[in-house]
């Protein structure tokens, strides 16, 4: 090795030792007679000290001529520091150098490579290899590594076998657009990159593998957000001869294991909530249960009192923001503006304050008597000092809007602490979802999901009411994983494809291989996949998954560091029999 120790290693015990360190010059402080260098590597920072008159002149000058991010090798003696730094583990010592060797010079970096940086997002993405030198970013990847190890340890211990599945495949229906790859050897034909290994893992069950997992890249061509990347990583799992109950228990075990091993946090048994309740009480299939503030429906209390907005509404529903009655007019106006934003789409906000004497003062006092308003307070279990916020309108839209308002209030009231974790299972999802645009049903999870046997009788008359054996794991309002018990019977699978509007020929062309496999002894099976990047960002207390991916893409799906995607040469296009046309300028 070029070094005897790392920059994070030396302590008081090493005082007096002659050591060799290598690393990057993070900072150089030149006070004339004294010069300090912070030398950094992956393990930490060690201070090098040079003193005019004590350090030989040529060495002092050599140190002075170093620039930020130079890669150097230093020979020196470990000395106890006069003024110690308790912020870093090596803060009790420093190195008095006897030799400096420049291993490589460096151009001035485009931003500060320190915990707090002056670099904007774009610049840091372009020079991602420099950003990765920063401790907070490196820590995120260390966390990811730790998570990956803990996942493998748990699944290995539970007899899962990791099997790799191909990346050049044909479309898997996970509800997004496919990335496609042209095939040179098969002109005019394309592979699709997997949106998930769904069909392969089911085929592995037919092969008898029984318990499969894979930490695997998946690709979905969707519009991007903070928690989405075109390529992302799943912990993908499938099991045979299991019930939904077995799967929930196995994977809640995985999550508890991760919390314990990686964060030292003990998680109780995960509560379960039906999809119907999640929508009714939280307006979302991924409720943030770190705080209560459940929805209270008011229809019977508010109708036919002359307030047209409520009379015309399909649903009148509200939340109780406990202790927020002191909200000023300005704050309430902000909330009204918030719910009226086009993304949220409410037409207005009704509020009612429970005053110190227990009486209720509302924005609709004109229409409701004090007794009416008392009945509201009772429905919300409201106490003096509470603020009731009520929305009205179309059922689904109003629930969605109130969900946003609830989250906003949770945020404002400090109820969404990143160090508190509230995982739960949401179960009994509908099998199908009506799509207004295409005027037909879509699979809510994917077309391989099994209906609940007891709901099968609804298949002809009320398919929209069929529930699936499908489940999501939700933590702090984030869907971290989801899966289902699968169909393993060819006839039922065919029926499902028909329901989804596939002709027999289409179903056969796209998924014939799977339906054929079902005729060779397919075991009952089911599985789940976790969004690994999301899980990492959640554990790391961040909102964006980008910081937990070594080389992420920006919001336009570009890797600005390597400049991809990029045009390819005409010769390459010819080889693929592809002709460009009408490119948007
Ligand atoms: N393939 C599914 C997904 O990517 C997960 C599953 O059903 O196991 O969401």
Coordinates of C-alpha atoms and ligand atoms in Angstrom, one line a residue:
X1 CA 0.0 0.0 0.0
X2 CA 1.1 3.6 -0.6
X3 CA -0.1 4.4 2.9
X4 CA 0.1 3.0 6.5
X5 CA -3.1 4.4 7.7
X6 CA -6.3 6.1 6.4
X7 CA -7.3 9.7 7.1
X8 CA -9.9 8.5 9.6
X9 CA -7.8 6.2 11.7
X10 CA -5.3 7.9 13.9
X11 CA -6.0 8.6 17.5
X12 CA -4.0 9.6 20.7
X13 CA -2.7 6.0 20.9
X14 CA -0.8 6.5 17.7
X15 CA 1.1 9.6 19.0
X16 CA 4.8 9.3 18.3
X17 CA 4.3 6.9 15.3
X18 CA 5.8 7.6 12.0
X19 CA 2.9 7.2 9.4
X20 CA 2.2 7.6 5.8
X21 CA -1.1 9.0 4.6
X22 CA -2.6 9.5 1.2
X23 CA -5.6 11.6 0.2
X24 CA -7.0 14.8 -1.2
X25 CA -6.2 18.3 0.0
X26 CA -9.6 19.5 1.2
X27 CA -8.5 22.8 2.7
X28 CA -5.4 24.7 3.2
X29 CA -5.1 27.4 5.8
X30 CA -2.1 29.6 5.5
X31 CA -1.4 31.9 8.4
X32 CA 2.0 33.0 7.3
X33 CA 4.1 31.3 10.0
X34 CA 1.7 28.3 10.3
X35 CA 0.0 26.3 7.6
X36 CA -2.6 23.6 8.1
X37 CA -3.9 21.1 5.5
X38 CA -7.0 19.0 5.9
X39 CA -6.3 15.8 4.2
X40 CA -9.3 13.8 3.2
X41 CA -10.1 10.3 2.0
X42 CA -13.1 8.1 2.2
X43 CA -12.5 7.4 5.9
X44 CA -12.2 10.9 7.3
X45 CA -10.0 13.9 7.6
X46 CA -6.6 14.3 9.3
X47 CA -4.9 17.6 9.9
X48 CA -1.3 18.1 8.7
X49 CA 0.6 21.0 10.3
X50 CA 3.6 22.9 9.1
X51 CA 5.4 25.5 11.1
X52 CA 7.8 28.0 9.8
X53 CA 11.2 27.5 11.4
X54 CA 10.3 24.0 12.6
X55 CA 9.3 22.5 9.2
X56 CA 12.2 22.5 6.8
X57 CA 11.9 25.5 4.4
X58 CA 11.6 23.5 1.2
X59 CA 8.8 21.4 2.8
X60 CA 7.0 24.4 4.0
X61 CA 7.1 25.9 0.5
X62 CA 6.0 22.6 -1.0
X63 CA 3.0 22.5 1.3
X64 CA 2.1 26.1 0.5
X65 CA 2.1 25.4 -3.2
X66 CA -0.5 22.6 -3.0
X67 CA -3.9 23.3 -4.4
X68 CA -7.4 22.1 -3.4
X69 CA -8.0 18.5 -4.4
X70 CA -4.4 17.7 -5.1
X71 CA -3.7 14.0 -4.4
X72 CA -0.8 13.7 -2.1
X73 CA 1.2 11.3 -0.1
X74 CA 2.6 12.5 3.2
X75 CA 5.1 11.0 5.6
X76 CA 5.1 12.4 9.1
X77 CA 4.8 11.9 12.8
X78 CA 1.6 11.7 14.8
X79 CA 1.5 14.5 17.4
X80 CA -1.0 15.4 20.1
X81 CA -2.9 18.5 19.1
X82 CA -2.6 21.6 21.2
X83 CA -6.1 22.7 20.4
X84 CA -8.3 19.7 19.9
X85 CA -11.3 19.4 17.5
X86 CA -14.0 17.3 19.0
X87 CA -16.1 17.4 15.8
X88 CA -14.0 14.8 14.0
X89 CA -12.7 11.5 15.3
X90 CA -9.1 12.3 14.5
X91 CA -9.4 15.7 16.2
X92 CA -7.0 14.9 19.1
X93 CA -4.0 14.5 16.8
X94 CA -2.2 16.0 13.9
X95 CA 0.7 15.1 11.6
X96 CA 4.0 16.9 11.5
X97 CA 5.0 16.1 7.9
X98 CA 8.6 15.3 6.9
X99 CA 7.9 14.6 3.3
X100 CA 5.2 15.5 0.8
X101 CA 4.8 13.8 -2.6
X102 CA 2.3 15.1 -5.1
X103 CA 0.6 12.0 -6.7
X104 CA -1.5 14.1 -8.9
X105 CA -2.3 17.8 -9.3
X106 CA -5.9 18.9 -9.7
X107 CA -7.7 21.7 -11.5
X108 CA -9.6 24.0 -9.2
X109 CA -12.9 22.1 -8.6
X110 CA -16.0 23.9 -9.8
X111 CA -17.6 23.8 -6.4
X112 CA -16.6 23.4 -2.7
X113 CA -16.0 19.8 -1.9
X114 CA -17.1 20.0 1.7
X115 CA -20.2 19.0 3.6
X116 CA -21.8 22.3 2.8
X117 CA -21.2 23.1 -0.8
X118 CA -21.8 26.2 -3.0
X119 CA -22.5 24.0 -6.1
X120 CA -26.0 24.0 -7.6
X121 CA -27.8 20.8 -8.6
X122 CA -26.8 21.0 -12.3
X123 CA -23.2 21.6 -11.6
X124 CA -22.9 18.8 -9.1
X125 CA -24.6 16.4 -11.5
X126 CA -22.2 17.3 -14.2
X127 CA -19.3 16.7 -11.9
X128 CA -20.9 13.9 -10.0
X129 CA -17.5 12.2 -9.4
X130 CA -16.5 15.2 -7.4
X131 CA -19.8 15.5 -5.6
X132 CA -19.4 11.9 -4.5
X133 CA -16.2 12.9 -2.7
X134 CA -18.4 14.9 -0.3
X135 CA -19.1 13.2 3.0
X136 CA -22.9 13.5 3.1
X137 CA -23.2 12.1 -0.5
X138 CA -20.7 9.3 0.2
X139 CA -22.7 8.5 3.4
X140 CA -25.8 8.0 1.4
X141 CA -24.1 5.4 -0.7
X142 CA -22.6 3.7 2.4
X143 CA -26.2 3.5 3.7
X144 CA -27.3 2.0 0.5
X145 CA -24.6 -0.6 0.7
X146 CA -25.5 -1.4 4.3
X147 CA -29.1 -1.8 3.3
X148 CA -28.3 -4.1 0.5
X149 CA -26.2 -6.3 2.7
X150 CA -29.0 -6.4 5.3
X151 CA -31.6 -7.3 2.7
X152 CA -29.4 -10.2 1.3
X153 CA -28.6 -11.4 4.8
X154 CA -32.3 -11.7 5.7
X155 CA -33.5 -13.2 2.5
X156 CA -30.5 -15.7 2.4
X157 CA -31.4 -16.8 5.9
X158 CA -35.0 -17.4 4.8
X159 CA -33.9 -19.7 2.0
X160 CA -34.4 -17.3 -0.9
X161 CA -32.2 -17.7 -3.9
X162 CA -31.0 -14.8 -5.9
X163 CA -31.5 -15.4 -9.6
X164 CA -30.6 -12.9 -12.4
X165 CA -33.2 -12.4 -15.1
X166 CA -32.5 -10.9 -18.5
X167 CA -32.5 -7.2 -19.3
X168 CA -33.3 -7.5 -23.0
X169 CA -36.8 -8.9 -22.9
X170 CA -40.3 -8.1 -24.2
X171 CA -42.8 -5.7 -22.6
X172 CA -43.8 -6.3 -19.0
X173 CA -47.0 -4.5 -18.1
X174 CA -46.3 -2.4 -15.0
X175 CA -48.3 0.5 -16.4
X176 CA -45.5 2.6 -17.8
X177 CA -44.0 3.2 -21.2
X178 CA -41.2 0.8 -22.2
X179 CA -37.7 1.7 -23.0
X180 CA -36.9 -0.2 -26.2
X181 CA -33.7 -1.5 -27.8
X182 CA -33.5 -2.2 -31.5
X183 CA -32.2 -5.6 -32.6
X184 CA -29.5 -5.5 -35.3
X185 CA -29.8 -9.2 -35.9
X186 CA -33.5 -9.1 -36.2
X187 CA -34.2 -6.1 -38.4
X188 CA -37.3 -4.1 -37.5
X189 CA -37.7 -5.9 -34.1
X190 CA -37.1 -4.5 -30.7
X191 CA -36.4 -5.7 -27.2
X192 CA -38.0 -3.9 -24.3
X193 CA -36.1 -3.3 -21.0
X194 CA -37.9 -4.8 -18.1
X195 CA -40.3 -2.6 -16.1
X196 CA -39.8 -5.4 -13.6
X197 CA -38.9 -9.1 -13.8
X198 CA -42.5 -9.9 -13.2
X199 CA -43.1 -12.7 -15.7
X200 CA -39.6 -14.2 -15.2
X201 CA -40.1 -14.5 -11.5
X202 CA -43.4 -16.3 -12.0
X203 CA -41.7 -18.6 -14.5
X204 CA -39.1 -19.4 -11.9
X205 CA -41.9 -20.5 -9.6
X206 CA -43.1 -22.8 -12.3
X207 CA -39.5 -24.1 -12.5
X208 CA -39.8 -25.0 -8.8
X209 CA -37.4 -22.3 -7.3
X210 CA -39.9 -21.7 -4.6
X211 CA -38.3 -18.6 -3.1
X212 CA -36.6 -16.1 -5.4
X213 CA -35.2 -12.7 -4.9
X214 CA -33.1 -10.3 -7.0
X215 CA -31.8 -6.8 -6.3
X216 CA -32.5 -5.7 -9.8
X217 CA -32.5 -2.7 -12.1
X218 CA -35.9 -1.9 -13.7
X219 CA -36.7 0.6 -16.4
X220 CA -39.8 2.8 -16.9
X221 CA -40.1 5.6 -19.3
X222 CA -42.2 8.0 -17.2
X223 CA -42.2 11.6 -16.4
X224 CA -39.7 12.1 -13.6
X225 CA -40.1 13.5 -10.1
X226 CA -38.0 13.7 -7.0
X227 CA -38.8 10.1 -6.2
X228 CA -38.6 8.7 -9.7
X229 CA -35.7 7.8 -12.0
X230 CA -36.0 6.1 -15.4
X231 CA -33.8 3.3 -14.1
X232 CA -34.3 2.3 -10.5
X233 CA -33.6 -0.7 -8.3
X234 CA -36.1 -3.1 -6.8
X235 CA -35.8 -5.8 -4.2
X236 CA -37.9 -8.2 -6.2
X237 CA -39.2 -11.4 -4.6
X238 CA -41.5 -14.3 -5.4
X239 CA -42.6 -17.3 -3.3
X240 CA -44.5 -20.5 -4.0
X241 CA -47.1 -22.4 -1.9
X242 CA -47.9 -19.3 0.2
X243 CA -50.9 -17.3 1.2
X244 CA -51.1 -13.6 1.3
X245 CA -50.6 -13.9 5.1
X246 CA -47.3 -15.7 4.7
X247 CA -46.0 -13.0 2.3
X248 CA -47.0 -10.1 4.6
X249 CA -45.3 -11.8 7.6
X250 CA -42.1 -12.6 5.7
X251 CA -41.7 -9.1 4.3
X252 CA -42.7 -7.3 7.4
X253 CA -40.0 -9.4 8.9
X254 CA -37.6 -8.0 6.3
X255 CA -38.5 -4.4 7.0
X256 CA -38.2 -4.9 10.8
X257 CA -34.8 -6.5 10.2
X258 CA -33.7 -3.5 8.1
X259 CA -34.8 -1.0 10.7
X260 CA -33.1 -2.8 13.5
X261 CA -29.8 -3.6 11.7
X262 CA -29.4 -0.3 9.8
X263 CA -31.1 2.2 12.1
X264 CA -31.2 0.5 15.4
X265 CA -35.0 1.1 15.4
X266 CA -37.4 -1.4 16.8
X267 CA -40.6 -1.6 14.7
X268 CA -43.8 -3.2 16.2
X269 CA -46.0 -5.5 14.2
X270 CA -47.3 -3.6 11.1
X271 CA -50.9 -2.5 11.3
X272 CA -53.1 -3.3 8.3
X273 CA -55.6 -1.1 6.6
X274 CA -57.9 -1.9 3.8
X275 CA -57.7 0.2 0.7
X276 CA -61.3 1.2 1.2
X277 CA -60.5 2.5 4.7
X278 CA -57.3 4.2 3.5
X279 CA -59.4 6.1 1.0
X280 CA -62.2 6.9 3.4
X281 CA -60.1 8.1 6.3
X282 CA -57.0 9.5 4.5
X283 CA -58.0 10.0 0.9
X284 CA -54.9 8.2 -0.2
X285 CA -53.8 4.6 -0.7
X286 CA -50.5 5.6 0.9
X287 CA -51.6 7.3 4.1
X288 CA -49.0 9.0 6.3
X289 CA -49.9 7.5 9.6
X290 CA -47.2 9.3 11.6
X291 CA -50.1 11.5 12.6
X292 CA -53.8 10.9 13.1
X293 CA -56.0 13.7 11.7
X294 CA -58.4 11.2 10.1
X295 CA -61.2 12.4 7.8
X296 CA -64.6 12.8 9.2
X297 CA -67.6 12.7 6.8
X298 CA -70.3 15.2 7.5
X299 CA -73.0 14.6 4.9
X300 CA -75.9 13.9 7.3
X301 CA -75.0 16.9 9.5
X302 CA -74.6 19.5 6.9
X303 CA -77.1 18.9 4.1
X304 CA -80.4 20.8 3.6
X305 CA -79.6 23.8 5.7
X306 CA -79.5 26.2 2.8
X307 CA -75.8 26.1 2.0
X308 CA -75.8 25.2 -1.7
X309 CA -72.1 24.2 -1.9
X310 CA -72.7 21.5 0.7
X311 CA -76.1 20.6 -0.6
X312 CA -74.8 20.0 -4.1
X313 CA -71.7 18.1 -3.0
X314 CA -71.4 14.3 -3.2
X315 CA -69.2 14.4 -0.1
X316 CA -68.6 16.9 2.6
X317 CA -65.6 15.8 4.6
X318 CA -63.1 17.4 6.9
X319 CA -60.1 17.1 9.3
X320 CA -59.5 18.3 12.8
X321 CA -56.2 20.2 13.1
X322 CA -55.8 19.9 16.8
X323 CA -54.8 23.1 18.6
X324 CA -54.7 25.2 15.4
X325 CA -57.7 27.4 16.2
X326 CA -55.3 30.3 16.7
X327 CA -54.5 30.3 13.0
X328 CA -54.8 33.8 11.7
X329 CA -57.0 35.0 8.9
X330 CA -53.8 35.2 6.8
X331 CA -52.9 31.6 7.5
X332 CA -56.4 30.5 6.7
X333 CA -56.3 32.4 3.4
X334 CA -53.0 30.6 2.6
X335 CA -54.7 27.3 3.2
X336 CA -57.6 28.3 1.0
X337 CA -55.2 29.3 -1.7
X338 CA -53.4 26.0 -1.2
X339 CA -56.5 23.9 -1.8
X340 CA -57.5 26.0 -4.8
X341 CA -54.3 25.5 -6.6
X342 CA -55.1 23.7 -9.9
X343 CA -53.1 20.6 -8.8
X344 CA -55.3 20.2 -5.8
X345 CA -58.5 21.6 -7.4
X346 CA -60.8 22.3 -4.5
X347 CA -63.2 25.2 -5.0
X348 CA -63.0 26.5 -1.5
X349 CA -62.3 25.8 2.1
X350 CA -64.7 26.0 5.0
X351 CA -63.3 26.3 8.5
X352 CA -64.6 26.3 12.0
X353 CA -62.8 27.2 15.2
X354 CA -63.7 25.7 18.5
X355 CA -63.3 28.6 20.9
X356 CA -62.1 28.6 24.5
X357 CA -65.7 28.5 25.8
X358 CA -66.5 25.5 23.6
X359 CA -68.6 27.5 21.1
X360 CA -67.9 27.1 17.4
X361 CA -67.2 30.0 15.1
X362 CA -67.2 29.1 11.4
X363 CA -66.9 30.6 8.0
X364 CA -70.5 29.4 7.3
X365 CA -72.2 30.8 10.4
X366 CA -74.9 32.2 8.1
X367 CA -76.2 28.8 7.3
X368 CA -75.7 26.8 10.5
X369 CA -77.0 27.4 14.0
X370 CA -74.7 27.1 17.0
X371 CA -76.3 23.7 17.7
X372 CA -75.5 22.5 14.2
X373 CA -71.9 23.6 14.7
X374 CA -71.8 21.8 18.0
X375 CA -72.8 18.7 16.2
X376 CA -69.8 19.2 13.9
X377 CA -67.5 19.6 16.8
X378 CA -68.8 16.4 18.3
X379 CA -68.4 14.5 15.1
X380 CA -64.7 15.6 15.0
X381 CA -64.3 14.9 18.7
X382 CA -63.0 18.5 18.8
X383 CA -61.9 20.3 21.9
X384 CA -61.5 24.1 22.6
X385 CA -58.5 25.3 20.5
X386 CA -59.1 22.9 17.6
X387 CA -59.5 24.0 14.0
X388 CA -61.9 22.1 11.6
X389 CA -61.1 22.3 7.9
X390 CA -63.9 21.1 5.6
X391 CA -64.0 20.5 1.8
X392 CA -66.9 19.5 -0.4
X393 CA -67.5 18.2 -3.9
X394 CA -67.1 15.1 -5.9
X395 CA -66.2 12.2 -3.7
X396 CA -62.9 11.1 -5.2
X397 CA -61.6 14.5 -6.0
X398 CA -62.5 15.9 -2.6
X399 CA -60.8 13.0 -0.8
X400 CA -57.7 13.6 -2.9
X401 CA -57.7 17.3 -2.1
X402 CA -58.3 16.8 1.6
X403 CA -55.4 14.3 1.6
X404 CA -53.2 17.1 0.3
X405 CA -54.5 19.5 2.9
X406 CA -54.0 16.9 5.7
X407 CA -50.4 16.4 4.6
X408 CA -49.9 20.2 4.4
X409 CA -51.3 20.6 7.9
X410 CA -49.2 17.7 9.2
X411 CA -46.1 19.5 7.8
X412 CA -47.1 22.9 9.2
X413 CA -47.8 21.4 12.6
X414 CA -44.5 19.5 12.7
X415 CA -46.2 16.1 12.7
X416 CA -44.1 14.6 9.9
X417 CA -40.8 14.0 11.7
X418 CA -38.3 12.3 9.5
X419 CA -37.0 10.3 12.4
X420 CA -40.3 8.8 13.2
X421 CA -41.3 5.7 11.1
X422 CA -44.8 4.5 10.7
X423 CA -45.1 1.5 8.4
X424 CA -48.3 -0.3 7.6
X425 CA -49.8 -2.6 5.1
X426 CA -52.6 -1.5 2.8
X427 CA -54.5 -4.5 1.6
X428 CA -57.5 -5.5 -0.4
X429 CA -56.9 -3.2 -3.4
X430 CA -59.4 -3.2 -6.2
X431 CA -58.5 -5.6 -9.0
X432 CA -59.3 -3.1 -11.7
X433 CA -59.4 0.6 -12.2
X434 CA -61.5 2.4 -14.7
X435 CA -59.6 4.5 -17.2
X436 CA -61.6 7.5 -18.5
X437 CA -59.3 8.2 -21.4
X438 CA -59.3 4.7 -22.9
X439 CA -62.8 3.9 -21.6
X440 CA -61.9 0.6 -20.2
X441 CA -60.5 -1.2 -17.2
X442 CA -56.9 -1.4 -16.3
X443 CA -55.3 -3.8 -13.9
X444 CA -54.7 -1.7 -10.8
X445 CA -51.5 -3.7 -9.9
X446 CA -50.8 -5.8 -13.0
X447 CA -52.7 -8.3 -15.0
X448 CA -51.2 -11.3 -13.2
X449 CA -52.8 -10.3 -9.9
X450 CA -55.3 -12.8 -8.5
X451 CA -58.9 -11.6 -7.6
X452 CA -60.2 -12.6 -4.2
X453 CA -62.0 -15.9 -4.9
X454 CA -65.0 -14.7 -2.9
X455 CA -65.4 -11.7 -5.3
X456 CA -65.1 -13.7 -8.5
X457 CA -68.9 -13.8 -8.9
X458 CA -68.9 -10.1 -9.6
X459 CA -66.8 -10.6 -12.7
X460 CA -69.6 -10.1 -15.2
X461 CA -71.8 -7.5 -13.6
X462 CA -69.6 -5.4 -11.3
X463 CA -66.0 -6.1 -12.2
X464 CA -65.0 -2.7 -10.7
X465 CA -66.0 -4.0 -7.2
X466 CA -63.7 -7.1 -7.3
X467 CA -61.0 -6.9 -4.7
X468 CA -57.6 -8.3 -5.4
X469 CA -55.2 -10.3 -3.2
X470 CA -52.9 -7.3 -3.5
X471 CA -51.0 -5.3 -0.9
X472 CA -48.7 -2.4 -0.5
X473 CA -46.3 -1.5 2.2
X474 CA -46.5 2.1 3.1
X475 CA -44.1 4.0 5.3
X476 CA -44.7 7.7 6.2
X477 CA -46.9 8.3 3.2
X478 CA -44.5 6.6 0.8
X479 CA -45.4 3.4 -1.0
X480 CA -42.2 1.4 -0.5
X481 CA -43.3 -1.9 -1.9
X482 CA -46.2 -3.7 -3.4
X483 CA -47.2 -7.1 -4.6
X484 CA -49.9 -9.7 -5.0
X485 CA -50.9 -13.3 -5.0
X486 CA -50.9 -14.3 -8.7
X487 CA -53.2 -16.1 -11.0
X488 CA -51.7 -19.6 -11.7
X489 CA -54.5 -21.0 -13.7
X490 CA -54.5 -20.5 -17.5
X491 CA -58.3 -20.1 -17.8
X492 CA -58.5 -17.4 -15.1
X493 CA -55.5 -15.6 -16.6
X494 CA -57.2 -15.7 -20.0
X495 CA -60.4 -14.4 -18.5
X496 CA -58.4 -11.6 -16.8
X497 CA -56.8 -10.6 -20.1
X498 CA -60.3 -10.5 -21.7
X499 CA -61.5 -8.2 -18.9
X500 CA -58.6 -5.9 -19.7
X501 CA -59.7 -5.7 -23.3
X502 CA -57.1 -8.0 -24.8
X503 CA -58.3 -10.1 -27.7
X504 CA -57.3 -13.8 -27.4
X505 CA -54.8 -13.3 -30.1
X506 CA -53.2 -10.3 -28.4
X507 CA -53.0 -12.0 -25.1
X508 CA -51.4 -15.0 -26.7
X509 CA -48.9 -13.0 -28.7
X510 CA -47.8 -11.0 -25.6
X511 CA -48.1 -13.5 -22.8
X512 CA -48.6 -16.9 -24.5
X513 CA -45.3 -18.1 -22.9
X514 CA -46.7 -17.5 -19.4
X515 CA -50.1 -19.0 -20.0
X516 CA -48.4 -22.0 -21.7
X517 CA -46.2 -22.4 -18.6
X518 CA -49.3 -22.4 -16.4
X519 CA -50.3 -25.7 -18.1
X520 CA -47.2 -27.5 -16.9
X521 CA -47.9 -27.6 -13.2
X522 CA -47.7 -24.0 -12.0
X523 CA -47.7 -23.8 -8.2
X524 CA -49.8 -21.3 -6.4
X525 CA -47.5 -18.3 -5.9
X526 CA -47.2 -14.6 -5.0
X527 CA -44.6 -12.0 -4.4
X528 CA -43.7 -8.4 -3.8
X529 CA -41.2 -5.8 -5.0
X530 CA -39.7 -3.0 -2.9
X531 CA -38.4 0.2 -4.4
X532 CA -34.9 0.0 -3.1
X533 CA -33.9 3.6 -3.9
X534 CA -37.0 5.0 -2.1
X535 CA -36.3 2.8 0.9
X536 CA -32.8 4.1 1.1
X537 CA -33.9 7.7 0.9
X538 CA -36.5 7.1 3.6
X539 CA -33.9 5.5 5.8
X540 CA -31.6 8.4 5.0
X541 CA -34.3 11.0 5.9
X542 CA -34.3 12.5 2.5
X543 CA -37.1 13.2 0.0
X544 CA -35.2 12.7 -3.2
X545 CA -33.9 9.3 -4.3
X546 CA -31.3 10.9 -6.4
X547 CA -28.8 11.3 -3.6
X548 CA -28.9 7.6 -3.0
X549 CA -28.0 6.7 -6.6
X550 CA -24.3 6.9 -7.5
X551 CA -25.0 8.3 -11.0
X552 CA -28.5 9.6 -11.3
X553 CA -30.3 11.2 -14.2
X554 CA -31.9 14.7 -14.1
X555 CA -35.6 15.5 -14.6
X556 CA -35.4 15.2 -18.3
X557 CA -33.9 11.7 -18.0
X558 CA -30.4 12.9 -18.9
X559 CA -27.1 11.9 -17.5
X560 CA -25.5 15.3 -17.8
X561 CA -22.1 14.0 -16.8
X562 CA -21.7 11.5 -19.7
X563 CA -24.2 13.4 -21.9
X564 CA -26.7 10.6 -22.5
X565 CA -28.9 10.1 -24.3
X566 CA -27.1 11.3 -27.4
X567 CA -27.4 10.9 -31.2
X568 CA -25.7 8.0 -32.8
X569 CA -23.8 7.8 -36.0
X570 CA -25.6 7.3 -39.3
X571 CA -23.7 4.0 -39.9
X572 CA -25.1 2.7 -36.6
X573 CA -28.6 3.7 -37.6
X574 CA -28.2 2.0 -41.0
X575 CA -27.1 -1.2 -39.3
X576 CA -30.3 -1.1 -37.2
X577 CA -32.4 -0.2 -40.2
X578 CA -33.6 2.9 -38.5
X579 CA -34.4 6.2 -40.2
X580 CA -34.8 9.4 -38.3
X581 CA -37.8 11.7 -39.1
X582 CA -39.5 14.8 -37.9
X583 CA -37.2 15.3 -34.9
X584 CA -38.5 18.1 -32.7
X585 CA -36.0 20.9 -32.9
Ligands
LIG1 N1 -43.8 -6.4 -10.4 C1 -44.5 -5.7 -9.4 C2 -44.0 -4.2 -9.4 O1 -42.9 -3.9 -10.0 C3 -44.3 -6.2 -8.0 C4 -44.9 -7.5 -7.8 O2 -46.1 -7.7 -8.1 O3 -44.2 -8.4 -7.3 O4 -44.6 -3.4 -8.9

